[in-house]
GROMACS .gro file of C-alpha atoms in nm:
model
  385
    1UNK     CA    1  -1.598  -0.847   2.513
    2UNK     CA    2  -1.327  -0.781   2.714
    3UNK     CA    3  -1.552  -0.707   3.035
    4UNK     CA    4  -1.673  -1.036   3.026
    5UNK     CA    5  -1.347  -1.213   3.055
    6UNK     CA    6  -1.223  -0.993   3.322
    7UNK     CA    7  -1.600  -1.089   3.510
    8UNK     CA    8  -1.553  -1.443   3.504
    9UNK     CA    9  -1.186  -1.420   3.627
   10UNK     CA   10  -1.283  -1.209   3.937
   11UNK     CA   11  -1.554  -1.496   3.987
   12UNK     CA   12  -1.294  -1.728   4.044
   13UNK     CA   13  -1.093  -1.555   4.232
   14UNK     CA   14  -1.366  -1.509   4.478
   15UNK     CA   15  -1.429  -1.909   4.464
   16UNK     CA   16  -1.061  -1.967   4.503
   17UNK     CA   17  -1.088  -1.766   4.814
   18UNK     CA   18  -1.390  -1.961   4.922
   19UNK     CA   19  -1.192  -2.270   4.905
   20UNK     CA   20  -0.867  -2.168   5.027
   21UNK     CA   21  -1.086  -2.028   5.348
   22UNK     CA   22  -1.205  -2.386   5.380
   23UNK     CA   23  -0.866  -2.579   5.447
   24UNK     CA   24  -0.809  -2.343   5.716
   25UNK     CA   25  -0.798  -2.489   6.089
   26UNK     CA   26  -1.135  -2.655   6.228
   27UNK     CA   27  -1.019  -2.490   6.551
   28UNK     CA   28  -1.067  -2.156   6.452
   29UNK     CA   29  -1.342  -2.194   6.190
   30UNK     CA   30  -1.565  -2.018   6.318
   31UNK     CA   31  -1.380  -1.686   6.407
   32UNK     CA   32  -1.199  -1.753   6.096
   33UNK     CA   33  -1.491  -1.793   5.851
   34UNK     CA   34  -1.635  -1.457   6.020
   35UNK     CA   35  -1.294  -1.287   5.900
   36UNK     CA   36  -1.297  -1.451   5.575
   37UNK     CA   37  -1.626  -1.367   5.479
   38UNK     CA   38  -1.598  -1.013   5.588
   39UNK     CA   39  -1.273  -1.025   5.350
   40UNK     CA   40  -1.423  -1.253   5.103
   41UNK     CA   41  -1.731  -0.929   5.110
   42UNK     CA   42  -1.457  -0.654   5.119
   43UNK     CA   43  -1.286  -0.826   4.815
   44UNK     CA   44  -1.581  -0.886   4.593
   45UNK     CA   45  -1.734  -0.522   4.668
   46UNK     CA   46  -1.389  -0.415   4.601
   47UNK     CA   47  -1.350  -0.605   4.279
   48UNK     CA   48  -1.721  -0.500   4.185
   49UNK     CA   49  -1.667  -0.122   4.262
   50UNK     CA   50  -1.301  -0.177   4.023
   51UNK     CA   51  -1.532  -0.339   3.728
   52UNK     CA   52  -1.784  -0.088   3.744
   53UNK     CA   53  -1.510   0.177   3.716
   54UNK     CA   54  -1.293  -0.007   3.404
   55UNK     CA   55  -1.684  -0.048   3.242
   56UNK     CA   56  -1.739   0.299   3.258
   57UNK     CA   57  -1.386   0.436   3.163
   58UNK     CA   58  -1.414   0.151   2.879
   59UNK     CA   59  -1.713   0.260   2.737
   60UNK     CA   60  -1.658   0.610   2.648
   61UNK     CA   61  -1.288   0.526   2.490
   62UNK     CA   62  -1.424   0.238   2.280
   63UNK     CA   63  -1.708   0.472   2.086
   64UNK     CA   64  -1.457   0.737   2.081
   65UNK     CA   65  -1.180   0.499   1.967
   66UNK     CA   66  -1.427   0.385   1.688
   67UNK     CA   67  -1.520   0.738   1.574
   68UNK     CA   68  -1.156   0.838   1.556
   69UNK     CA   69  -1.076   0.489   1.394
   70UNK     CA   70  -1.333   0.579   1.120
   71UNK     CA   71  -1.238   0.943   1.057
   72UNK     CA   72  -0.864   0.837   1.026
   73UNK     CA   73  -0.946   0.578   0.757
   74UNK     CA   74  -1.169   0.790   0.576
   75UNK     CA   75  -0.879   1.092   0.571
   76UNK     CA   76  -0.633   0.841   0.487
   77UNK     CA   77  -0.871   0.695   0.179
   78UNK     CA   78  -0.927   1.113   0.078
   79UNK     CA   79  -0.542   1.173   0.059
   80UNK     CA   80  -0.473   0.901  -0.129
   81UNK     CA   81  -0.730   0.983  -0.374
   82UNK     CA   82  -0.595   1.327  -0.372
   83UNK     CA   83  -0.250   1.208  -0.448
   84UNK     CA   84  -0.349   0.990  -0.726
   85UNK     CA   85  -0.180   1.127  -1.008
   86UNK     CA   86  -0.337   1.086  -1.347
   87UNK     CA   87  -0.063   0.864  -1.466
   88UNK     CA   88  -0.155   0.636  -1.169
   89UNK     CA   89  -0.480   0.617  -1.313
   90UNK     CA   90  -0.366   0.594  -1.632
   91UNK     CA   91  -0.190   0.302  -1.540
   92UNK     CA   92  -0.447   0.123  -1.333
   93UNK     CA   93  -0.711   0.159  -1.609
   94UNK     CA   94  -0.478   0.062  -1.876
   95UNK     CA   95  -0.375  -0.253  -1.639
   96UNK     CA   96  -0.579  -0.517  -1.847
   97UNK     CA   97  -0.429  -0.399  -2.187
   98UNK     CA   98  -0.090  -0.405  -1.992
   99UNK     CA   99  -0.177  -0.781  -1.871
  100UNK     CA  100  -0.310  -0.874  -2.257
  101UNK     CA  101  -0.013  -0.685  -2.437
  102UNK     CA  102   0.263  -0.679  -2.228
  103UNK     CA  103   0.198  -0.997  -2.014
  104UNK     CA  104   0.217  -1.202  -2.365
  105UNK     CA  105   0.570  -1.016  -2.479
  106UNK     CA  106   0.716  -1.090  -2.121
  107UNK     CA  107   0.605  -1.476  -2.187
  108UNK     CA  108   0.760  -1.524  -2.537
  109UNK     CA  109   1.051  -1.335  -2.406
  110UNK     CA  110   1.106  -1.561  -2.156
  111UNK     CA  111   1.102  -1.864  -2.351
  112UNK     CA  112   1.303  -1.726  -2.646
  113UNK     CA  113   1.652  -1.601  -2.552
  114UNK     CA  114   1.705  -1.501  -2.881
  115UNK     CA  115   1.574  -1.267  -3.157
  116UNK     CA  116   1.458  -1.537  -3.430
  117UNK     CA  117   1.214  -1.589  -3.720
  118UNK     CA  118   1.030  -1.770  -3.443
  119UNK     CA  119   1.029  -1.552  -3.191
  120UNK     CA  120   0.919  -1.236  -3.423
  121UNK     CA  121   0.608  -1.513  -3.538
  122UNK     CA  122   0.479  -1.540  -3.217
  123UNK     CA  123   0.526  -1.171  -3.108
  124UNK     CA  124   0.314  -1.065  -3.443
  125UNK     CA  125   0.034  -1.286  -3.366
  126UNK     CA  126   0.066  -1.109  -3.020
  127UNK     CA  127   0.015  -0.786  -3.176
  128UNK     CA  128  -0.249  -0.880  -3.401
  129UNK     CA  129  -0.497  -1.019  -3.090
  130UNK     CA  130  -0.417  -0.743  -2.892
  131UNK     CA  131  -0.620  -0.499  -3.112
  132UNK     CA  132  -0.257  -0.361  -3.321
  133UNK     CA  133  -0.422  -0.421  -3.659
  134UNK     CA  134  -0.255  -0.583  -3.943
  135UNK     CA  135  -0.103  -0.278  -4.052
  136UNK     CA  136   0.059  -0.145  -3.733
  137UNK     CA  137   0.164  -0.502  -3.621
  138UNK     CA  138   0.377  -0.541  -3.972
  139UNK     CA  139   0.489  -0.170  -3.925
  140UNK     CA  140   0.629  -0.292  -3.612
  141UNK     CA  141   0.784  -0.614  -3.698
  142UNK     CA  142   0.986  -0.464  -3.972
  143UNK     CA  143   1.086  -0.162  -3.746
  144UNK     CA  144   1.219  -0.457  -3.501
  145UNK     CA  145   1.405  -0.601  -3.801
  146UNK     CA  146   1.597  -0.303  -3.885
  147UNK     CA  147   1.685  -0.205  -3.583
  148UNK     CA  148   1.816  -0.532  -3.439
  149UNK     CA  149   2.054  -0.540  -3.769
  150UNK     CA  150   2.140  -0.162  -3.744
  151UNK     CA  151   2.196  -0.209  -3.342
  152UNK     CA  152   2.310  -0.584  -3.355
  153UNK     CA  153   2.078  -0.675  -3.129
  154UNK     CA  154   2.046  -1.037  -3.035
  155UNK     CA  155   1.875  -1.052  -2.653
  156UNK     CA  156   1.484  -1.074  -2.679
  157UNK     CA  157   1.486  -0.892  -2.341
  158UNK     CA  158   1.559  -0.572  -2.532
  159UNK     CA  159   1.247  -0.598  -2.756
  160UNK     CA  160   1.006  -0.416  -2.519
  161UNK     CA  161   1.207  -0.119  -2.555
  162UNK     CA  162   1.217  -0.136  -2.905
  163UNK     CA  163   0.828  -0.147  -2.947
  164UNK     CA  164   0.785   0.121  -2.701
  165UNK     CA  165   1.010   0.361  -2.885
  166UNK     CA  166   0.834   0.297  -3.225
  167UNK     CA  167   0.488   0.374  -3.054
  168UNK     CA  168   0.592   0.682  -2.921
  169UNK     CA  169   0.776   0.810  -3.196
  170UNK     CA  170   0.462   0.718  -3.422
  171UNK     CA  171   0.242   0.861  -3.170
  172UNK     CA  172   0.412   1.147  -3.141
  173UNK     CA  173   0.475   1.200  -3.521
  174UNK     CA  174   0.121   1.291  -3.573
  175UNK     CA  175   0.051   1.535  -3.274
  176UNK     CA  176  -0.061   1.864  -3.376
  177UNK     CA  177   0.078   2.133  -3.140
  178UNK     CA  178  -0.195   2.365  -3.027
  179UNK     CA  179  -0.135   2.725  -3.168
  180UNK     CA  180  -0.103   3.017  -2.962
  181UNK     CA  181  -0.451   3.127  -2.799
  182UNK     CA  182  -0.451   3.444  -3.064
  183UNK     CA  183  -0.797   3.345  -3.229
  184UNK     CA  184  -1.139   3.174  -3.123
  185UNK     CA  185  -1.184   2.808  -3.176
  186UNK     CA  186  -1.458   2.587  -3.222
  187UNK     CA  187  -1.486   2.241  -3.143
  188UNK     CA  188  -1.724   2.013  -3.295
  189UNK     CA  189  -1.795   1.669  -3.106
  190UNK     CA  190  -1.912   1.373  -3.331
  191UNK     CA  191  -1.940   1.014  -3.290
  192UNK     CA  192  -2.206   0.695  -3.230
  193UNK     CA  193  -2.410   0.696  -2.934
  194UNK     CA  194  -2.308   0.566  -2.621
  195UNK     CA  195  -1.952   0.643  -2.671
  196UNK     CA  196  -1.939   0.901  -2.405
  197UNK     CA  197  -1.979   1.264  -2.628
  198UNK     CA  198  -2.194   1.479  -2.371
  199UNK     CA  199  -1.939   1.386  -2.079
  200UNK     CA  200  -1.641   1.439  -2.272
  201UNK     CA  201  -1.787   1.766  -2.341
  202UNK     CA  202  -1.840   1.849  -1.958
  203UNK     CA  203  -1.485   1.729  -1.892
  204UNK     CA  204  -1.343   1.935  -2.166
  205UNK     CA  205  -1.482   2.199  -2.086
  206UNK     CA  206  -1.377   2.221  -1.755
  207UNK     CA  207  -1.030   2.142  -1.835
  208UNK     CA  208  -1.022   2.434  -2.090
  209UNK     CA  209  -1.166   2.654  -1.823
  210UNK     CA  210  -0.911   2.542  -1.553
  211UNK     CA  211  -0.638   2.674  -1.819
  212UNK     CA  212  -0.786   2.991  -1.836
  213UNK     CA  213  -1.010   2.999  -2.137
  214UNK     CA  214  -1.350   3.115  -2.136
  215UNK     CA  215  -1.607   2.856  -2.280
  216UNK     CA  216  -1.936   2.834  -2.415
  217UNK     CA  217  -2.123   2.464  -2.470
  218UNK     CA  218  -2.380   2.440  -2.788
  219UNK     CA  219  -2.639   2.166  -2.700
  220UNK     CA  220  -2.709   2.061  -3.044
  221UNK     CA  221  -2.780   1.720  -2.968
  222UNK     CA  222  -3.185   1.790  -2.976
  223UNK     CA  223  -3.253   1.436  -3.081
  224UNK     CA  224  -3.168   1.196  -2.790
  225UNK     CA  225  -3.424   1.221  -2.510
  226UNK     CA  226  -3.258   1.392  -2.202
  227UNK     CA  227  -2.950   1.501  -2.393
  228UNK     CA  228  -2.996   1.843  -2.289
  229UNK     CA  229  -3.044   1.789  -1.955
  230UNK     CA  230  -2.743   1.582  -1.915
  231UNK     CA  231  -2.540   1.840  -2.089
  232UNK     CA  232  -2.656   2.106  -1.839
  233UNK     CA  233  -2.581   1.969  -1.564
  234UNK     CA  234  -2.242   1.886  -1.649
  235UNK     CA  235  -2.191   2.257  -1.776
  236UNK     CA  236  -2.297   2.313  -1.444
  237UNK     CA  237  -2.036   2.109  -1.265
  238UNK     CA  238  -1.764   2.261  -1.494
  239UNK     CA  239  -1.865   2.611  -1.452
  240UNK     CA  240  -1.935   2.693  -1.825
  241UNK     CA  241  -2.216   2.868  -1.986
  242UNK     CA  242  -2.457   2.658  -2.233
  243UNK     CA  243  -2.664   2.787  -2.514
  244UNK     CA  244  -2.954   2.543  -2.554
  245UNK     CA  245  -3.308   2.451  -2.681
  246UNK     CA  246  -3.637   2.271  -2.668
  247UNK     CA  247  -3.607   1.881  -2.749
  248UNK     CA  248  -3.626   1.801  -3.110
  249UNK     CA  249  -3.522   2.169  -3.193
  250UNK     CA  250  -3.307   2.227  -3.524
  251UNK     CA  251  -2.969   2.172  -3.431
  252UNK     CA  252  -2.863   2.408  -3.693
  253UNK     CA  253  -3.053   2.686  -3.485
  254UNK     CA  254  -2.892   2.607  -3.209
  255UNK     CA  255  -2.548   2.617  -3.324
  256UNK     CA  256  -2.602   2.972  -3.484
  257UNK     CA  257  -2.747   3.129  -3.170
  258UNK     CA  258  -2.411   2.979  -2.988
  259UNK     CA  259  -2.139   3.132  -3.249
  260UNK     CA  260  -2.378   3.478  -3.234
  261UNK     CA  261  -2.343   3.437  -2.801
  262UNK     CA  262  -1.941   3.332  -2.864
  263UNK     CA  263  -1.877   3.661  -3.112
  264UNK     CA  264  -2.081   3.893  -2.872
  265UNK     CA  265  -1.889   3.757  -2.555
  266UNK     CA  266  -1.568   3.700  -2.718
  267UNK     CA  267  -1.556   3.390  -2.588
  268UNK     CA  268  -1.230   3.159  -2.638
  269UNK     CA  269  -1.408   2.840  -2.708
  270UNK     CA  270  -1.696   2.727  -2.811
  271UNK     CA  271  -1.781   2.354  -2.796
  272UNK     CA  272  -2.066   2.200  -2.997
  273UNK     CA  273  -2.234   1.895  -2.935
  274UNK     CA  274  -2.385   1.695  -3.178
  275UNK     CA  275  -2.647   1.408  -3.187
  276UNK     CA  276  -2.486   1.032  -3.232
  277UNK     CA  277  -2.512   0.922  -3.542
  278UNK     CA  278  -2.357   0.613  -3.758
  279UNK     CA  279  -2.213   0.720  -4.110
  280UNK     CA  280  -2.521   0.517  -4.318
  281UNK     CA  281  -2.776   0.748  -4.162
  282UNK     CA  282  -2.790   0.987  -4.442
  283UNK     CA  283  -3.023   1.255  -4.308
  284UNK     CA  284  -2.797   1.245  -3.976
  285UNK     CA  285  -2.480   1.312  -4.196
  286UNK     CA  286  -2.638   1.572  -4.388
  287UNK     CA  287  -2.753   1.735  -4.087
  288UNK     CA  288  -2.363   1.724  -3.945
  289UNK     CA  289  -2.290   1.884  -4.290
  290UNK     CA  290  -2.501   2.167  -4.248
  291UNK     CA  291  -2.339   2.259  -3.860
  292UNK     CA  292  -2.030   2.250  -4.069
  293UNK     CA  293  -2.139   2.537  -4.330
  294UNK     CA  294  -2.307   2.696  -4.048
  295UNK     CA  295  -1.962   2.712  -3.843
  296UNK     CA  296  -1.742   2.807  -4.166
  297UNK     CA  297  -2.039   3.083  -4.294
  298UNK     CA  298  -2.098   3.251  -3.915
  299UNK     CA  299  -1.735   3.203  -3.778
  300UNK     CA  300  -1.485   3.219  -4.035
  301UNK     CA  301  -1.252   3.387  -3.805
  302UNK     CA  302  -1.217   3.130  -3.592
  303UNK     CA  303  -0.984   2.761  -3.577
  304UNK     CA  304  -1.283   2.525  -3.699
  305UNK     CA  305  -1.177   2.134  -3.512
  306UNK     CA  306  -1.366   1.817  -3.548
  307UNK     CA  307  -1.319   1.561  -3.256
  308UNK     CA  308  -1.437   1.205  -3.308
  309UNK     CA  309  -1.511   1.049  -2.982
  310UNK     CA  310  -1.421   0.657  -2.981
  311UNK     CA  311  -1.546   0.402  -2.665
  312UNK     CA  312  -1.218   0.217  -2.610
  313UNK     CA  313  -1.423  -0.115  -2.520
  314UNK     CA  314  -1.548  -0.131  -2.885
  315UNK     CA  315  -1.174  -0.229  -2.999
  316UNK     CA  316  -1.111  -0.312  -3.386
  317UNK     CA  317  -1.527  -0.157  -3.444
  318UNK     CA  318  -1.379   0.175  -3.331
  319UNK     CA  319  -1.119   0.171  -3.603
  320UNK     CA  320  -1.385   0.092  -3.826
  321UNK     CA  321  -1.614   0.419  -3.691
  322UNK     CA  322  -1.297   0.613  -3.723
  323UNK     CA  323  -1.231   0.527  -4.074
  324UNK     CA  324  -1.572   0.627  -4.201
  325UNK     CA  325  -1.633   0.917  -4.014
  326UNK     CA  326  -1.328   1.044  -4.161
  327UNK     CA  327  -1.481   0.996  -4.506
  328UNK     CA  328  -1.771   1.204  -4.435
  329UNK     CA  329  -1.586   1.492  -4.200
  330UNK     CA  330  -1.220   1.610  -4.157
  331UNK     CA  331  -1.140   1.465  -3.824
  332UNK     CA  332  -0.877   1.668  -3.680
  333UNK     CA  333  -0.870   1.509  -3.334
  334UNK     CA  334  -0.977   1.174  -3.111
  335UNK     CA  335  -1.112   1.171  -2.774
  336UNK     CA  336  -1.060   0.840  -2.648
  337UNK     CA  337  -1.269   0.738  -2.373
  338UNK     CA  338  -1.375   0.446  -2.099
  339UNK     CA  339  -0.988   0.322  -2.115
  340UNK     CA  340  -1.033   0.214  -1.749
  341UNK     CA  341  -1.095  -0.138  -1.700
  342UNK     CA  342  -1.070  -0.223  -2.073
  343UNK     CA  343  -0.805  -0.506  -2.223
  344UNK     CA  344  -0.871  -0.297  -2.560
  345UNK     CA  345  -0.645   0.025  -2.497
  346UNK     CA  346  -0.421  -0.133  -2.834
  347UNK     CA  347  -0.677   0.035  -3.035
  348UNK     CA  348  -0.550   0.364  -3.025
  349UNK     CA  349  -0.197   0.299  -3.187
  350UNK     CA  350  -0.386   0.146  -3.513
  351UNK     CA  351  -0.616   0.437  -3.521
  352UNK     CA  352  -0.386   0.725  -3.515
  353UNK     CA  353  -0.104   0.488  -3.721
  354UNK     CA  354  -0.362   0.409  -4.006
  355UNK     CA  355  -0.556   0.715  -4.024
  356UNK     CA  356  -0.314   0.993  -3.934
  357UNK     CA  357  -0.520   1.139  -3.696
  358UNK     CA  358  -0.385   1.266  -3.329
  359UNK     CA  359  -0.540   1.174  -2.992
  360UNK     CA  360  -0.645   1.480  -2.832
  361UNK     CA  361  -0.774   1.336  -2.508
  362UNK     CA  362  -0.829   1.018  -2.309
  363UNK     CA  363  -1.061   0.926  -2.039
  364UNK     CA  364  -0.984   0.706  -1.755
  365UNK     CA  365  -1.263   0.726  -1.523
  366UNK     CA  366  -1.580   0.918  -1.439
  367UNK     CA  367  -1.497   1.236  -1.262
  368UNK     CA  368  -1.466   1.555  -1.412
  369UNK     CA  369  -1.075   1.561  -1.437
  370UNK     CA  370  -1.026   1.208  -1.524
  371UNK     CA  371  -1.025   1.290  -1.894
  372UNK     CA  372  -0.658   1.452  -1.968
  373UNK     CA  373  -0.448   1.585  -2.240
  374UNK     CA  374  -0.284   1.288  -2.405
  375UNK     CA  375   0.106   1.228  -2.380
  376UNK     CA  376   0.253   0.945  -2.578
  377UNK     CA  377   0.533   0.868  -2.355
  378UNK     CA  378   0.309   0.849  -2.083
  379UNK     CA  379   0.018   0.620  -2.238
  380UNK     CA  380   0.290   0.389  -2.390
  381UNK     CA  381   0.467   0.374  -2.043
  382UNK     CA  382   0.122   0.281  -1.891
  383UNK     CA  383   0.100  -0.009  -2.080
  384UNK     CA  384   0.502  -0.115  -2.100
  385UNK     CA  385   0.620  -0.024  -1.783
   0.00000   0.00000   0.00000
């Protein structure tokens, strides 16, 4: 494009020279015309050669500049991805939850300068509609009332700090400290279909292996089509072994074989996938009970955990699932998935508060390292800061 303008400019220069030559003294017209013609021809040739040189020079650098530019952008994007911490991902993933909850709280803080009954009523409504649930909401309101009296707080600008304090304390109260690595462990993964059990197993396996543990996975979801193949792919990515059987095989038999393999290899952690099931599917719940019995009988020396996977996008329905599964199995931990991009991340609080079950892992993306250990302070700060 720039060459086009350069050529146009040179043509005008030549025309200008022609116009100028015509204004010379007529007495010397013939002689001067010949001289001017030579000058013009030489100028034209000189300009043409100059343009050709410029074009030859411009072509290669333009291509190189484009390539370098593309490579630079790609490298910058890769550096940004590498430098993005999990907390940054968590903040980005919970941005809709933050807007839904914190944004509304900041709105009433702006409208009300004093902590009074009217302010607390509006705050209560915001908390309930932000998936906090009635029980947790009332606990927060009671805590605010007690703390405002105790600290003699009146300014609403302090209210976010009080809420954060309550939520962090509540979450940490139910956290279970991991035991020292002095015994083998079995982790059973349960939940309804579609919540991300299989992908969570792959990500947990990867994380535990990165922490120095040896891991075996039992592919005991033998009912869902392609479940075993999907889990095999995740285990390959995580670099862990998998014990599997054919589609439709007895899940209990798969778990039994996996236990024998884990014992023989002295594996640190055995993770068992299970078929997605609802609480009202009696045959599947009976199958789950059978798996529990096999683990108890064959691996009595191991520490046994049952982790329930909850899809954060389901909101209050996730709380119902947790309550119903707790009636059937001794749930020892929660895995909260699909937090990225949902406005319903607030369900983490009522699940822990009402069921007294700690959150073990949270997921904020599709990559294998996008599932991390739950940290109460980071989670609350990601929503309120």
